[in-house]
Amino acid sequence: MLRAALLALCGLGLVLTAMGAAIPAKAVVAQALLERAFDRSVSLHRAQKPWAWADMAPAARLSVPRLGVDRIVLDTGSGQAMAFGPTLLPGGAKPGEAGTMVIAAHRDTHFAFLQQARIGDAILIEGIDGVTRIYEITGAEVVRWDRFAIPESDRANTLALATCYPFGATGHGPLRYVVHAVATDSPAKIAR
């Protein structure tokens, strides 16, 4: 009886360990598929789904050279898509369009690096058109989710990266951390 209970506990432990390992494994596989889909999208200049049943496709590659960050940005702001990577939010500009591009991601995964971002850091956005645009971080703010608004100016060429706040929290809350950046033509910003 005791032996059977021990075997059952060991079996349960193995199952729970396998379940815990499945999530990171899915994340690695998803990122590899997103990378391939982004490369195909750039070569064809149109969005390509990472897998047949996907309801999203890559829209851009976001890089922060100083921090060694490289993320594929998805073309939809759905919560399901955000599990795989940062997403473009509806209402904002798309890569290459005038206006403010808004990209959101989870604070504990894809946008955890925002804690280390600082004014002057370069952010590179490569669109599926193959063009890389350079932005420079100008500041950050904490706002309520219902108080953040995309600036009205359609002539601005800006970027906002948004995530939940505070970092390290485990529950949902009303606050968002928003990093603001403006377009720049200076390749010198990349070297920082």
Coordinates of C-alpha atoms in Angstrom, one line a residue:
M1 CA 0.0 0.0 0.0
L2 CA 2.8 2.4 1.0
R3 CA 4.7 1.5 -2.1
A4 CA 1.7 2.1 -4.4
A5 CA 1.2 5.5 -2.7
L6 CA 4.9 6.4 -3.3
L7 CA 4.7 5.4 -6.9
A8 CA 1.5 7.4 -7.4
L9 CA 3.2 10.5 -5.9
C10 CA 6.3 10.0 -8.0
G11 CA 4.1 9.6 -11.1
L12 CA 2.1 12.8 -10.2
G13 CA 5.4 14.6 -9.7
L14 CA 6.6 13.6 -13.2
V15 CA 3.3 14.6 -14.8
L16 CA 3.4 18.1 -13.1
T17 CA 7.1 18.5 -14.1
A18 CA 6.3 17.7 -17.7
M19 CA 3.3 20.1 -17.7
G20 CA 5.6 22.9 -16.4
A21 CA 8.2 22.2 -19.0
A22 CA 5.6 22.2 -21.8
I23 CA 4.9 25.9 -21.6
P24 CA 8.5 27.0 -22.1
A25 CA 8.9 24.4 -24.8
K26 CA 5.8 25.8 -26.6
A27 CA 7.3 29.3 -26.3
V28 CA 10.6 28.2 -27.9
V29 CA 8.8 26.4 -30.8
A30 CA 6.4 29.4 -31.3
Q31 CA 9.3 31.8 -31.5
A32 CA 11.1 29.7 -34.1
L33 CA 7.9 29.5 -36.2
L34 CA 7.4 33.3 -35.8
E35 CA 11.0 33.9 -36.9
R36 CA 10.4 31.8 -40.0
A37 CA 7.1 33.5 -40.8
F38 CA 8.7 36.9 -40.4
D39 CA 11.5 36.0 -42.8
R40 CA 8.9 34.7 -45.3
S41 CA 6.8 37.9 -44.8
V42 CA 9.8 40.1 -45.5
S43 CA 10.8 38.2 -48.6
L44 CA 7.2 38.3 -50.0
H45 CA 6.4 41.8 -48.6
R46 CA 3.1 40.5 -47.1
A47 CA 2.2 38.9 -43.9
Q48 CA 2.6 35.1 -43.6
K49 CA 1.0 33.1 -40.8
P50 CA 3.4 31.2 -38.6
W51 CA 1.1 28.1 -38.6
A52 CA -2.0 27.2 -40.6
W53 CA -4.6 27.9 -37.9
A54 CA -3.0 31.1 -36.6
D55 CA -5.2 34.1 -36.3
M56 CA -2.2 36.5 -36.4
A57 CA 0.9 37.0 -38.5
P58 CA 4.2 38.9 -38.0
A59 CA 4.1 42.6 -38.6
A60 CA 7.6 43.7 -37.6
R61 CA 10.8 42.9 -35.7
L62 CA 11.5 45.0 -32.6
S63 CA 15.1 45.3 -31.5
V64 CA 16.8 47.2 -28.7
P65 CA 20.6 46.7 -29.4
R66 CA 21.9 48.0 -26.0
L67 CA 19.8 45.4 -24.2
G68 CA 20.2 42.5 -26.8
V69 CA 16.4 42.4 -27.3
D70 CA 14.9 40.9 -30.5
R71 CA 11.2 40.3 -30.7
I72 CA 8.7 39.5 -33.5
V73 CA 5.7 41.9 -33.3
L74 CA 2.4 40.4 -34.3
D75 CA -0.3 42.2 -36.3
T76 CA -3.2 41.8 -33.8
G77 CA -3.8 43.0 -30.3
S78 CA -5.7 40.0 -29.1
G79 CA -4.9 38.5 -25.7
Q80 CA -4.3 35.2 -27.4
A81 CA -1.8 36.6 -29.8
M82 CA 0.0 38.4 -26.9
A83 CA 0.8 35.0 -25.4
F84 CA 3.2 34.5 -28.4
G85 CA 4.8 38.0 -28.6
P86 CA 4.3 41.7 -28.6
T87 CA 1.3 42.9 -30.7
L88 CA 0.4 46.1 -32.6
L89 CA -2.7 47.7 -31.0
P90 CA -5.6 48.7 -33.2
G91 CA -5.9 52.4 -33.8
G92 CA -2.2 53.0 -33.9
A93 CA 0.0 53.4 -37.0
K94 CA 1.5 50.4 -38.7
P95 CA 5.2 50.2 -39.5
G96 CA 5.9 52.8 -42.2
E97 CA 2.8 54.8 -41.6
A98 CA 2.8 58.3 -40.1
G99 CA 1.4 58.5 -36.6
T100 CA 2.0 56.7 -33.3
M101 CA 2.6 53.0 -33.4
V102 CA 1.5 51.3 -30.2
I103 CA 3.0 47.9 -29.3
A104 CA 1.9 46.0 -26.2
A105 CA 3.2 42.9 -24.5
H106 CA 3.2 41.2 -21.1
R107 CA 5.4 42.7 -18.4
D108 CA 6.8 39.3 -17.2
T109 CA 7.8 38.0 -20.6
H110 CA 8.3 39.9 -23.9
F111 CA 8.4 43.4 -22.4
A112 CA 10.2 42.6 -19.1
F113 CA 13.2 44.4 -20.6
L114 CA 11.4 47.8 -20.4
Q115 CA 12.6 47.9 -16.7
Q116 CA 16.1 48.4 -18.0
A117 CA 15.3 50.7 -21.0
R118 CA 16.5 54.3 -20.6
I119 CA 16.2 57.6 -22.3
G120 CA 18.4 57.7 -25.4
D121 CA 18.2 53.9 -26.1
A122 CA 17.6 53.1 -29.8
I123 CA 14.6 50.9 -30.8
L124 CA 14.7 49.4 -34.3
I125 CA 11.5 48.4 -36.0
E126 CA 11.9 46.4 -39.2
G127 CA 8.6 46.1 -41.1
I128 CA 7.7 43.3 -43.5
D129 CA 8.5 45.8 -46.2
G130 CA 12.2 45.2 -45.3
V131 CA 12.8 48.8 -44.1
T132 CA 14.3 49.3 -40.6
R133 CA 13.1 52.5 -38.8
I134 CA 15.1 53.8 -35.8
Y135 CA 13.4 55.4 -32.8
E136 CA 15.0 57.0 -29.7
I137 CA 13.4 56.6 -26.2
T138 CA 12.4 60.0 -24.9
G139 CA 10.7 59.0 -21.7
A140 CA 8.3 56.8 -19.9
E141 CA 5.2 57.2 -17.8
V142 CA 2.8 55.2 -15.6
V143 CA -0.9 55.7 -16.6
R144 CA -4.2 54.1 -15.9
W145 CA -5.2 51.8 -18.8
D146 CA -8.3 53.9 -19.5
R147 CA -6.3 57.2 -19.5
F148 CA -3.8 56.3 -22.3
A149 CA -4.6 57.8 -25.6
I150 CA -2.8 57.8 -28.9
P151 CA -1.8 61.4 -29.8
E152 CA -4.1 63.1 -32.3
S153 CA -1.2 64.4 -34.5
D154 CA -1.1 62.4 -37.7
R155 CA 2.2 64.0 -38.6
A156 CA 4.1 62.6 -35.7
N157 CA 6.3 59.5 -36.2
T158 CA 6.4 58.1 -32.7
L159 CA 6.3 54.8 -30.9
A160 CA 4.7 53.7 -27.6
L161 CA 5.6 50.4 -25.9
A162 CA 3.0 49.5 -23.3
T163 CA 2.9 46.8 -20.6
C164 CA 1.1 46.2 -17.3
Y165 CA 2.6 47.9 -14.2
P166 CA 4.1 47.4 -11.6
F167 CA 6.7 44.9 -12.8
G168 CA 6.8 41.7 -10.8
A169 CA 3.1 41.9 -9.8
T170 CA 1.1 38.7 -10.3
G171 CA -2.4 40.1 -10.5
H172 CA -4.2 42.3 -13.0
G173 CA -4.2 45.9 -12.3
P174 CA -5.3 49.2 -13.8
L175 CA -1.8 50.7 -14.4
R176 CA 0.3 50.6 -17.6
Y177 CA 3.9 51.4 -18.1
V178 CA 4.4 53.3 -21.4
V179 CA 7.8 53.9 -23.0
H180 CA 7.7 56.8 -25.5
A181 CA 10.1 57.1 -28.5
V182 CA 10.5 59.3 -31.5
A183 CA 11.7 58.5 -35.0
T184 CA 15.3 59.5 -35.7
D185 CA 17.5 59.2 -38.8
S186 CA 20.7 58.9 -36.8
P187 CA 22.4 55.5 -37.1
A188 CA 24.7 56.6 -34.3
K189 CA 21.9 56.0 -31.9
I190 CA 22.2 52.2 -32.5
A191 CA 25.7 52.1 -31.1
R192 CA 24.7 53.2 -27.6

